[in-house]
Amino acid sequence: MGEKIKDLSSFCVGDTVVKIELNDGYSKSYSKYDIHIQSDSLQYCLSNKEFMNLVSVVLTAERRIKSMKGID
Amino acid sequence: MSNPAVYLLDEGKVKNKTVRIEDNLGEAIHIHIDDIRLSLTINEFLDLCQAIKAAAEELFRLEGLDWNMVDNSSLDWSWLSNYENIETFCVKEVFLDDLYTVRHLTKNGDIKKIVKLKDSLFVEELSSLASGKIDHYYEKNLFEESSAQRLTQIYQLIKEKGYPYNNKYIMVDENNRIFDGDHRAAVLYVLFGGKHKIPVLEIKGYGNEETISEICKNNSKQVVRYRIKKVLKKCYRIAKKPICNLCKVREHKQQMCNSNFVLSSRELFDFLKHNDISYFIIDNPVVNDGKTIKRTLVVDRFNAVVEKYKNYSTEIYKDYSFLYSTPKPLLLETTEGNLLIWDRLCCKSRFEKAILPLDKVINSYVLGENRDEDYLTLKRNIIAIYIISNAVLEKCLFDLSDVEYIEGNKEILRDSIFEKLLAMVFFKYTNRIIGYLQVGDYSKCVEEYVKFIGY
C-alpha cells in the first residue's frame, strides 16, 4: 500500500465518518495516486483514474437528483 | 420486496464493476457497487457529493488544473477519467463551422458517427429540417426532461442570456471535437451560422495523437460495419416474415373469435366457486395501461384460471417486464365490464415499464393468510392501498372514482394497520400521503411524491 499523503475530504453515513484519503500509488507504473474511501471498518481503494470514473457517476447523479427535487 | 419507485440517477463502470446510484423514493438513496449496496439519506448523499467534488478538485490542483473552469452542471463527464493527460485548459476562439460532434446511430449510443456540427442531430432539429428523430435519441437528461425539451430550454437560455452564460464554456479537445456543450453549439450555429466565432474551453494534451481526419476514417469503418450488420439483419427478418405471419394470422384469428366472446361474470364466479378457488375482489374501477378495469381480482389458484380463460384474455401491459416472477394477468371482457385477474396484488413501477407485486405482507392479507377478525376493515385497507398505489405510481392522478372511494372510507386513513401497510409502498412519504388525503389535497399527494426529500 502506498504511503498516505493527506485527507482530501470526508462525509458522514449515519454516525460513521468516511474519509477520502490521498495516497501515493502502490505501483507508480499503474497509478500516480491511490484514493481510499474509508471508515474505521471498511475501505474502498481506487486508483486516481478509477476515482474519476466514480466522480463522473456521482456528479451526474447529483445534478439529476437536485433537478428532480427542486434543490439548488 | 422492491420499492416500486426506483429512479436511476446514473450508472457507470468503476474497476470494471457496475456502479449504480438510485433514488428509491421515500426510502433511501442506494449506491450499488457490484453486489454491495450503500444506503444513504438524501442529505448524506448530497454531503457525499460535496466530499467527492472536493477530492476531485484537489486532484485537479495537483495536476495544475482548475476545477472551476469546468461546467459542474454538465451531464457528460466521459472525458474525466483521462484527466491526467490534460496539460491545461485554455480558452480559445473557434469558428462554429470548425467544430465536430457525434451522432448516435443506435438507441443506446454505442455506435456513434463523428460529424461536423452542421450535420448534428441538434442542428437538424432546431432548423427547418426537424425530423422528430430527437424523440428517440439516447442521452442522459434531467428527470422528466426529453431531449427535445432540453434543446428548447437551452435555445431560450442562450437567446435571453447569451453565450457564455455563467462563465461556462463549450469544451473541446485539440481536434475541436466537442466533449461537453453539443446543445449549446447547435443553438449557436442555428442562431449565428457557421462563420460565427465563439470562445470555447480547449482541453490541451488530452492524449489523442490522431488527427481529426484519422479519427473520422476509423470511425467510418466502424459505421460501415454497423450498417452492413443492420442490412443483413433486415434481410433475415424479411426472409423470416412470411412463415411467422402465417402463424400469427392463425393465432390472431383464434384470439379474435375468443376475445369477441363476452364472458358472463356469473359463469366466471361459478367456475371459481366450483373449483374451490379463493379470490379477493376490488370493485372500484381503476385505469391500468389506458384500459378501464371495472373489477380487479386476485385468485389463489391462478394457473387453473389461466388454463380455463387464457384464450379469452385481451392483451394488457404489452412490452412491460414482470418482476419477481409475477405472471401476466388475464384481462377478460365480461357482461359487467373489464375484469383484471392477478395471482397477487401488483402495481406499476413508477419510472419504468415494469409491473411488480405489492409487498409480501400486503399480499398475505389479500388471500387470507393473515386475516384478523376485522376482515371488513382490512379489506377496505387493501383496496385503498391498491387505489392509492395506482393513482400515485401509474396514473399520476386520483380520478373521480378514486376520490369517491377514499372520501367514502376516510376513517381508514386513521387506521394503524392501513398506515403500516401503506408504508410498505411509500415508506417515509406515507405520513404525507395520509395528511394530504385527509384534507382532500389529491393533486398535491401525487405532485409532491417525486419532490419529497425527507428520507
Coordinates of C-alpha atoms in Angstrom, one line a residue:
Chain A
M1 CA 0.0 0.0 0.0
G2 CA 1.3 3.5 -0.9
E3 CA 2.0 6.0 1.8
K4 CA -0.7 8.3 2.9
I5 CA -0.3 11.9 1.7
K6 CA -3.3 13.6 3.2
D7 CA -7.1 13.6 3.8
L8 CA -8.9 15.2 0.9
S9 CA -12.4 15.4 2.4
S10 CA -14.9 13.5 4.5
F11 CA -18.6 12.8 4.8
C12 CA -20.9 11.0 7.2
V13 CA -23.1 8.0 6.8
G14 CA -25.2 7.8 10.0
D15 CA -22.7 8.1 12.8
T16 CA -19.8 6.8 10.8
V17 CA -17.3 9.2 9.4
V18 CA -16.0 8.3 6.0
K19 CA -12.8 9.9 4.8
I20 CA -11.5 10.3 1.3
E21 CA -7.7 9.9 1.6
L22 CA -5.0 10.6 -0.9
N23 CA -2.1 8.1 -1.0
D24 CA 0.9 7.5 -3.2
G25 CA 0.1 5.0 -5.9
Y26 CA 1.0 1.5 -4.8
S27 CA 2.6 0.9 -8.1
K28 CA 3.7 4.1 -9.9
S29 CA 3.6 2.4 -13.2
Y30 CA -0.2 1.7 -12.6
S31 CA -1.3 4.9 -11.0
K32 CA 0.3 8.0 -9.6
Y33 CA -2.1 8.1 -6.7
D34 CA -4.4 5.8 -4.8
I35 CA -7.6 7.1 -3.3
H36 CA -9.0 5.4 -0.2
I37 CA -12.7 6.0 0.7
Q38 CA -12.7 4.5 4.1
S39 CA -14.3 4.4 7.5
D40 CA -12.9 2.7 10.6
S41 CA -14.2 -0.7 9.4
L42 CA -14.4 -0.5 5.6
Q43 CA -12.1 0.7 2.8
Y44 CA -12.7 1.2 -0.9
C45 CA -9.5 1.5 -2.8
L46 CA -9.2 3.1 -6.2
S47 CA -6.5 4.5 -8.4
N48 CA -6.9 8.2 -9.2
K49 CA -8.2 7.4 -12.6
E50 CA -10.8 4.9 -11.2
F51 CA -11.8 7.5 -8.7
M52 CA -12.5 9.9 -11.5
N53 CA -14.8 7.3 -13.1
L54 CA -16.7 7.3 -9.8
V55 CA -16.7 11.1 -9.7
S56 CA -18.3 11.1 -13.1
V57 CA -21.2 8.9 -11.9
V58 CA -21.7 10.9 -8.7
L59 CA -21.7 14.3 -10.3
T60 CA -24.4 13.2 -12.9
A61 CA -26.4 11.6 -10.1
E62 CA -26.2 14.8 -8.0
R63 CA -27.3 17.0 -10.9
R64 CA -30.3 14.8 -11.6
I65 CA -31.5 14.5 -8.0
K66 CA -31.2 18.2 -7.4
S67 CA -33.3 18.8 -10.6
M68 CA -35.8 16.2 -9.5
K69 CA -36.3 17.5 -6.0
G70 CA -36.0 21.2 -6.9
I71 CA -32.9 21.7 -4.8
D72 CA -30.5 24.5 -5.9
Chain B
M1 CA -39.9 -6.5 -1.8
S2 CA -38.5 -3.8 -4.0
N3 CA -39.6 -0.2 -3.9
P4 CA -42.0 0.4 -6.9
A5 CA -40.4 3.8 -7.4
V6 CA -36.7 3.4 -8.2
Y7 CA -35.2 6.2 -10.3
L8 CA -31.8 5.5 -11.8
L9 CA -29.7 8.7 -11.2
D10 CA -26.7 7.4 -13.0
E11 CA -24.6 4.3 -13.6
G12 CA -21.1 3.6 -14.9
K13 CA -18.1 1.3 -14.6
V14 CA -15.5 1.6 -11.9
K15 CA -12.8 -1.0 -11.8
N16 CA -14.9 -2.9 -14.3
K17 CA -17.7 -3.2 -11.8
T18 CA -21.0 -1.5 -12.3
V19 CA -21.8 1.4 -10.0
R20 CA -25.4 2.4 -9.9
I21 CA -26.9 5.3 -7.9
E22 CA -30.6 5.1 -7.5
D23 CA -33.3 7.2 -5.7
N24 CA -35.6 4.7 -4.0
L25 CA -38.4 7.2 -3.4
G26 CA -39.4 7.6 0.1
E27 CA -36.9 5.1 1.3
A28 CA -33.2 6.0 0.6
I29 CA -30.5 6.7 -2.0
H30 CA -28.8 3.4 -2.9
I31 CA -25.3 3.2 -4.2
H32 CA -24.6 -0.2 -5.7
I33 CA -21.0 -1.1 -6.3
D34 CA -21.2 -4.5 -7.9
D35 CA -23.0 -6.6 -5.3
I36 CA -22.5 -4.2 -2.4
R37 CA -25.1 -1.6 -1.5
L38 CA -24.7 1.5 0.5
S39 CA -27.9 3.1 1.8
L40 CA -28.0 6.9 2.4
T41 CA -30.4 9.6 3.2
I42 CA -30.7 12.4 0.6
N43 CA -28.7 14.8 2.8
E44 CA -26.0 12.2 3.3
F45 CA -25.8 11.6 -0.4
L46 CA -25.5 15.4 -1.1
D47 CA -22.7 15.5 1.6
L48 CA -21.0 12.7 -0.2
C49 CA -21.2 14.6 -3.4
Q50 CA -19.6 17.6 -1.9
A51 CA -16.8 15.5 -0.5
I52 CA -16.3 13.7 -3.8
K53 CA -16.1 17.1 -5.6
A54 CA -13.7 18.5 -3.1
A55 CA -11.4 15.5 -3.6
A56 CA -11.7 15.8 -7.4
E57 CA -10.9 19.5 -7.1
E58 CA -7.7 18.7 -5.2
L59 CA -6.7 16.0 -7.7
F60 CA -7.1 18.6 -10.4
R61 CA -5.0 21.1 -8.5
L62 CA -2.2 18.6 -8.1
E63 CA -2.1 18.4 -11.9
G64 CA -2.1 22.2 -12.2
L65 CA -5.7 22.3 -13.4
D66 CA -8.5 24.5 -12.2
W67 CA -11.7 22.5 -11.4
N68 CA -13.8 25.7 -11.5
M69 CA -13.1 26.1 -15.3
V70 CA -15.2 23.0 -15.9
D71 CA -19.0 23.2 -16.1
N72 CA -20.0 21.4 -12.9
S73 CA -23.7 21.2 -14.0
S74 CA -22.7 19.0 -17.0
L75 CA -24.3 15.7 -17.6
D76 CA -21.4 14.3 -19.6
W77 CA -18.2 13.5 -17.8
S78 CA -16.9 10.8 -20.1
W79 CA -13.6 12.7 -20.5
L80 CA -12.8 12.9 -16.8
S81 CA -11.0 9.6 -16.3
N82 CA -8.3 10.7 -18.7
Y83 CA -7.7 13.9 -16.7
E84 CA -4.1 13.1 -16.0
N85 CA -3.3 13.6 -19.7
I86 CA -4.7 17.1 -19.7
E87 CA -1.8 19.6 -19.8
T88 CA -4.0 22.7 -19.3
F89 CA -7.4 24.2 -20.0
C90 CA -7.3 27.3 -22.1
V91 CA -10.0 29.5 -23.7
K92 CA -9.6 30.0 -27.4
E93 CA -11.8 31.3 -30.3
V94 CA -13.1 28.9 -32.9
F95 CA -15.5 29.1 -35.9
L96 CA -18.7 27.1 -35.4
D97 CA -18.0 25.5 -38.8
D98 CA -14.8 24.0 -37.4
L99 CA -16.5 22.1 -34.6
Y100 CA -17.1 18.4 -34.6
T101 CA -19.6 16.4 -32.7
V102 CA -21.1 12.9 -32.7
R103 CA -24.4 11.4 -33.9
H104 CA -25.6 8.3 -32.2
L105 CA -26.6 5.6 -34.7
T106 CA -28.0 3.2 -32.2
K107 CA -30.6 3.7 -29.4
N108 CA -28.0 3.1 -26.6
G109 CA -25.4 5.3 -28.2
D110 CA -22.7 2.6 -28.6
I111 CA -22.2 3.3 -32.3
K112 CA -21.5 6.9 -33.0
K113 CA -20.6 8.8 -36.1
I114 CA -18.3 11.8 -35.9
V115 CA -19.8 14.7 -37.9
K116 CA -19.3 18.4 -38.4
L117 CA -21.5 20.5 -36.2
K118 CA -23.7 21.5 -39.1
D119 CA -24.7 17.8 -39.6
S120 CA -25.5 17.2 -35.9
L121 CA -29.0 16.0 -34.9
F122 CA -29.5 19.0 -32.7
V123 CA -28.9 21.5 -35.6
E124 CA -31.2 19.4 -37.7
E125 CA -33.9 19.6 -35.1
L126 CA -33.6 23.3 -34.5
S127 CA -33.6 24.2 -38.2
S128 CA -36.5 23.6 -40.5
L129 CA -35.3 20.1 -41.1
A130 CA -36.7 19.0 -37.8
S131 CA -37.4 15.3 -38.2
G132 CA -38.5 14.2 -34.7
K133 CA -35.6 11.8 -34.6
I134 CA -34.6 13.6 -31.3
D135 CA -37.5 11.8 -29.6
H136 CA -35.6 8.5 -29.8
Y137 CA -32.1 10.0 -29.2
Y138 CA -30.2 8.4 -26.4
E139 CA -28.6 10.8 -24.0
K140 CA -28.7 11.5 -20.2
N141 CA -31.3 14.1 -19.5
L142 CA -32.7 15.5 -16.3
F143 CA -35.8 14.0 -14.7
E144 CA -38.8 14.1 -16.9
E145 CA -37.0 16.2 -19.5
S146 CA -36.9 14.9 -23.0
S147 CA -34.1 15.7 -25.4
A148 CA -36.4 18.0 -27.4
Q149 CA -37.3 19.9 -24.2
R150 CA -33.7 20.2 -23.2
L151 CA -32.7 21.6 -26.5
T152 CA -35.6 24.1 -26.5
Q153 CA -34.6 25.3 -23.0
I154 CA -31.0 25.8 -23.9
Y155 CA -32.2 27.7 -27.0
Q156 CA -34.3 30.0 -24.8
L157 CA -31.5 30.4 -22.3
I158 CA -28.9 31.4 -24.9
K159 CA -31.4 33.8 -26.6
E160 CA -32.0 35.5 -23.2
K161 CA -28.6 35.4 -21.6
G162 CA -26.2 34.9 -24.5
Y163 CA -23.1 32.7 -24.5
P164 CA -21.0 32.0 -22.5
Y165 CA -23.6 32.0 -19.7
N166 CA -22.2 31.9 -16.1
N167 CA -18.7 31.7 -17.5
K168 CA -19.3 28.1 -18.6
Y169 CA -17.7 27.3 -22.0
I170 CA -18.3 24.6 -24.5
M171 CA -15.5 22.1 -24.0
V172 CA -13.4 20.8 -26.9
D173 CA -10.2 18.9 -27.5
E174 CA -7.4 19.9 -29.7
N175 CA -9.2 18.5 -32.8
N176 CA -12.2 20.8 -32.0
R177 CA -14.3 17.7 -31.1
I178 CA -17.0 18.8 -28.6
F179 CA -16.7 17.0 -25.2
D180 CA -19.4 19.0 -23.5
G181 CA -21.8 21.5 -24.9
D182 CA -23.2 19.9 -28.1
H183 CA -26.6 21.5 -27.4
R184 CA -25.2 25.0 -26.9
A185 CA -23.0 24.7 -30.0
A186 CA -26.0 23.6 -32.1
V187 CA -28.1 26.5 -30.8
L188 CA -25.3 29.0 -31.6
Y189 CA -24.9 27.5 -35.0
V190 CA -28.6 27.9 -35.8
L191 CA -28.7 31.5 -34.4
F192 CA -25.5 32.8 -35.9
G193 CA -24.3 30.5 -38.6
G194 CA -21.1 28.6 -39.2
K195 CA -18.9 31.6 -39.8
H196 CA -19.5 32.9 -36.3
K197 CA -16.6 32.7 -33.9
I198 CA -17.2 31.7 -30.2
P199 CA -14.9 31.2 -27.2
V200 CA -14.5 27.6 -26.1
L201 CA -12.6 25.8 -23.4
E202 CA -9.9 23.7 -25.0
I203 CA -8.5 20.7 -23.2
K204 CA -4.9 20.7 -24.3
G205 CA -2.8 17.5 -24.3
Y206 CA -5.8 15.1 -23.8
G207 CA -3.6 12.4 -25.3
N208 CA -5.3 11.9 -28.6
E209 CA -2.5 11.8 -31.1
E210 CA -4.7 11.1 -34.1
T211 CA -5.8 14.0 -36.3
I212 CA -9.5 14.5 -36.8
S213 CA -9.3 13.0 -40.3
E214 CA -7.7 9.8 -39.0
I215 CA -10.4 9.6 -36.3
C216 CA -13.1 10.1 -38.8
K217 CA -11.6 7.5 -41.1
N218 CA -11.5 4.9 -38.3
N219 CA -15.0 5.9 -37.2
S220 CA -16.3 5.5 -40.8
K221 CA -15.1 1.8 -40.8
Q222 CA -17.0 1.2 -37.6
V223 CA -20.1 2.9 -39.0
V224 CA -19.9 0.9 -42.3
R225 CA -19.6 -2.4 -40.3
Y226 CA -22.6 -1.4 -38.2
R227 CA -24.7 -0.6 -41.3
I228 CA -23.8 -3.8 -43.1
K229 CA -24.9 -5.7 -40.0
K230 CA -28.1 -3.8 -39.9
V231 CA -28.9 -4.6 -43.6
L232 CA -28.2 -8.3 -43.0
K233 CA -30.5 -8.3 -40.0
K234 CA -33.2 -6.7 -42.0
C235 CA -32.8 -9.2 -44.9
Y236 CA -33.1 -12.0 -42.3
R237 CA -36.3 -10.5 -40.9
I238 CA -37.8 -10.1 -44.3
A239 CA -37.0 -13.7 -45.3
K240 CA -38.5 -15.0 -42.0
K241 CA -41.6 -12.9 -42.2
P242 CA -44.0 -15.0 -44.4
I243 CA -43.8 -18.0 -42.1
C244 CA -44.2 -16.0 -38.9
N245 CA -47.1 -14.0 -40.4
L246 CA -48.9 -17.2 -41.2
C247 CA -48.6 -18.4 -37.6
K248 CA -49.6 -15.0 -36.3
V249 CA -52.7 -14.8 -38.6
R250 CA -53.9 -18.2 -37.3
E251 CA -53.3 -17.3 -33.7
H252 CA -54.9 -13.9 -34.2
K253 CA -58.0 -15.3 -35.9
Q254 CA -58.3 -17.8 -33.0
Q255 CA -58.0 -15.0 -30.4
M256 CA -60.4 -12.7 -32.3
C257 CA -63.0 -15.5 -32.2
N258 CA -62.4 -15.9 -28.5
S259 CA -61.9 -12.3 -27.4
N260 CA -65.1 -11.2 -29.2
F261 CA -66.8 -13.5 -26.8
V262 CA -68.1 -11.6 -23.8
L263 CA -67.9 -13.7 -20.7
S264 CA -70.6 -13.8 -18.2
S265 CA -69.4 -12.7 -14.8
R266 CA -71.7 -15.2 -13.2
E267 CA -70.1 -18.0 -15.2
L268 CA -66.7 -16.9 -14.1
F269 CA -67.6 -16.8 -10.4
D270 CA -69.4 -20.1 -10.7
F271 CA -66.2 -21.6 -12.1
L272 CA -64.2 -20.2 -9.2
K273 CA -66.7 -21.5 -6.7
H274 CA -67.0 -24.9 -8.1
N275 CA -63.2 -25.3 -8.3
D276 CA -62.7 -24.1 -4.8
I277 CA -60.6 -21.1 -5.9
S278 CA -60.4 -18.3 -3.3
Y279 CA -60.5 -14.8 -4.6
F280 CA -60.3 -11.2 -3.4
I281 CA -62.3 -8.6 -5.3
I282 CA -61.6 -4.9 -5.8
D283 CA -64.8 -3.5 -7.2
N284 CA -63.5 0.1 -7.5
P285 CA -62.8 0.8 -11.2
V286 CA -59.2 1.7 -12.0
V287 CA -57.4 2.6 -15.1
N288 CA -54.4 0.4 -15.9
D289 CA -52.3 0.8 -19.0
G290 CA -55.0 3.1 -20.5
K291 CA -57.8 0.5 -20.1
T292 CA -60.7 0.9 -17.6
I293 CA -60.9 -2.0 -15.3
K294 CA -64.3 -2.4 -13.7
R295 CA -63.1 -5.1 -11.3
T296 CA -59.7 -6.4 -10.1
L297 CA -59.5 -9.9 -8.9
V298 CA -56.7 -11.8 -7.1
V299 CA -57.1 -15.6 -7.2
D300 CA -55.2 -18.2 -5.3
R301 CA -55.0 -20.9 -8.0
F302 CA -54.1 -18.7 -10.8
N303 CA -52.9 -21.4 -13.1
A304 CA -56.3 -23.1 -13.1
V305 CA -58.0 -19.8 -14.1
V306 CA -55.4 -19.2 -16.8
E307 CA -55.9 -22.7 -18.2
K308 CA -59.6 -22.1 -18.5
Y309 CA -59.7 -18.5 -19.8
K310 CA -56.3 -17.7 -21.4
N311 CA -57.8 -17.8 -24.9
Y312 CA -60.4 -15.1 -24.0
S313 CA -57.9 -12.8 -22.5
T314 CA -57.0 -9.4 -24.2
E315 CA -53.5 -8.1 -24.1
I316 CA -52.6 -5.6 -21.3
Y317 CA -49.2 -4.3 -20.3
K318 CA -47.7 -5.2 -23.7
D319 CA -43.9 -4.7 -23.6
Y320 CA -43.8 -4.5 -19.8
S321 CA -41.4 -6.5 -17.7
F322 CA -43.0 -8.5 -14.9
L323 CA -40.7 -8.6 -11.9
Y324 CA -40.2 -11.1 -9.1
S325 CA -41.7 -13.9 -11.2
T326 CA -45.1 -12.2 -11.4
P327 CA -47.2 -13.8 -14.2
K328 CA -49.0 -11.7 -16.7
P329 CA -52.6 -11.0 -15.6
L330 CA -55.7 -12.0 -17.5
L331 CA -57.9 -9.2 -18.9
L332 CA -61.4 -10.5 -19.6
E333 CA -64.3 -8.6 -21.0
T334 CA -67.4 -9.6 -19.0
T335 CA -71.0 -8.7 -19.1
E336 CA -70.2 -6.2 -16.3
G337 CA -67.1 -4.6 -17.9
N338 CA -63.4 -5.4 -17.9
L339 CA -62.1 -7.7 -15.3
L340 CA -58.4 -8.0 -14.4
I341 CA -57.2 -11.2 -12.8
W342 CA -53.9 -11.5 -11.0
D343 CA -52.2 -14.1 -8.8
R344 CA -51.2 -11.3 -6.4
L345 CA -51.8 -7.6 -6.0
C346 CA -49.5 -5.7 -8.2
C347 CA -48.6 -2.1 -9.2
K348 CA -46.7 -0.5 -11.9
S349 CA -43.2 0.7 -11.3
R350 CA -43.2 4.5 -11.2
F351 CA -40.2 5.0 -13.6
E352 CA -40.1 2.1 -15.9
K353 CA -42.3 -0.2 -17.9
A354 CA -42.4 -2.9 -15.3
I355 CA -45.0 -4.5 -13.0
L356 CA -44.1 -5.7 -9.6
P357 CA -46.1 -7.2 -6.7
L358 CA -47.1 -5.1 -3.7
D359 CA -45.2 -6.1 -0.6
K360 CA -45.5 -9.7 0.5
V361 CA -47.1 -8.6 3.8
I362 CA -49.8 -6.7 1.9
N363 CA -50.4 -9.7 -0.3
S364 CA -50.5 -12.0 2.8
Y365 CA -53.7 -10.2 3.9
V366 CA -55.3 -10.4 0.5
L367 CA -56.0 -14.1 0.3
G368 CA -56.4 -14.9 3.9
E369 CA -53.0 -15.9 5.2
N370 CA -53.0 -13.1 7.7
R371 CA -56.6 -12.0 8.2
D372 CA -57.7 -11.0 11.6
E373 CA -61.2 -10.7 13.0
D374 CA -62.0 -7.3 11.5
Y375 CA -61.8 -8.5 7.9
L376 CA -64.0 -5.8 6.5
T377 CA -61.7 -3.0 7.7
L378 CA -58.7 -5.0 6.4
K379 CA -60.4 -5.5 3.1
R380 CA -61.1 -1.7 2.8
N381 CA -57.5 -1.0 3.8
I382 CA -56.2 -3.2 1.0
I383 CA -58.5 -1.7 -1.6
A384 CA -57.5 1.8 -0.5
I385 CA -53.8 0.9 -0.8
Y386 CA -54.3 -0.5 -4.3
I387 CA -56.2 2.6 -5.3
I388 CA -53.6 4.9 -3.9
S389 CA -50.7 2.9 -5.5
N390 CA -52.4 3.0 -8.9
A391 CA -53.1 6.7 -8.6
V392 CA -49.6 7.8 -7.5
L393 CA -47.5 5.3 -9.3
E394 CA -49.3 4.5 -12.6
K395 CA -51.9 7.2 -13.4
C396 CA -50.2 10.1 -11.6
L397 CA -53.6 11.4 -10.6
F398 CA -56.6 10.4 -8.5
D399 CA -59.7 10.2 -10.7
L400 CA -63.3 10.6 -9.6
S401 CA -63.9 7.0 -8.6
D402 CA -60.6 7.0 -6.5
V403 CA -61.7 10.2 -4.7
E404 CA -65.1 8.8 -4.1
Y405 CA -63.8 5.7 -2.5
I406 CA -61.4 7.5 -0.3
E407 CA -63.9 10.2 0.7
G408 CA -66.4 7.4 1.4
N409 CA -63.9 5.5 3.6
K410 CA -62.0 8.3 5.3
E411 CA -61.8 6.6 8.6
I412 CA -59.3 4.1 7.1
L413 CA -56.7 6.9 7.0
R414 CA -56.6 6.8 10.8
D415 CA -56.3 3.0 11.0
S416 CA -52.8 1.9 12.2
I417 CA -52.8 -1.3 10.1
F418 CA -53.5 0.8 7.0
E419 CA -50.6 3.1 7.8
K420 CA -48.3 0.2 8.4
L421 CA -49.2 -1.4 5.1
L422 CA -49.1 1.8 3.1
A423 CA -45.6 2.4 4.4
M424 CA -44.5 -0.8 2.6
V425 CA -45.2 1.0 -0.7
F426 CA -44.5 4.6 0.1
F427 CA -42.0 4.4 3.0
K428 CA -41.3 7.8 4.6
Y429 CA -43.7 9.5 2.3
T430 CA -46.6 7.6 3.9
N431 CA -47.5 10.2 6.6
R432 CA -47.5 12.9 3.9
I433 CA -49.9 10.9 1.7
I434 CA -52.2 10.4 4.7
G435 CA -52.0 14.0 5.6
Y436 CA -52.9 15.2 2.0
L437 CA -55.7 12.7 1.6
Q438 CA -57.2 13.7 5.0
V439 CA -57.6 17.3 3.8
G440 CA -58.6 16.2 0.3
D441 CA -55.5 17.5 -1.5
Y442 CA -55.3 14.8 -4.0
S443 CA -53.2 16.6 -6.6
K444 CA -50.5 17.5 -4.1
C445 CA -50.3 13.9 -3.0
V446 CA -49.2 13.0 -6.5
E447 CA -47.1 16.1 -7.3
E448 CA -45.1 16.1 -4.1
Y449 CA -44.2 12.4 -4.2
V450 CA -41.2 12.9 -6.5
K451 CA -40.0 16.1 -4.8
F452 CA -40.1 14.7 -1.3
I453 CA -36.7 14.8 0.4
G454 CA -37.5 13.7 4.0
Y455 CA -35.6 10.4 3.8

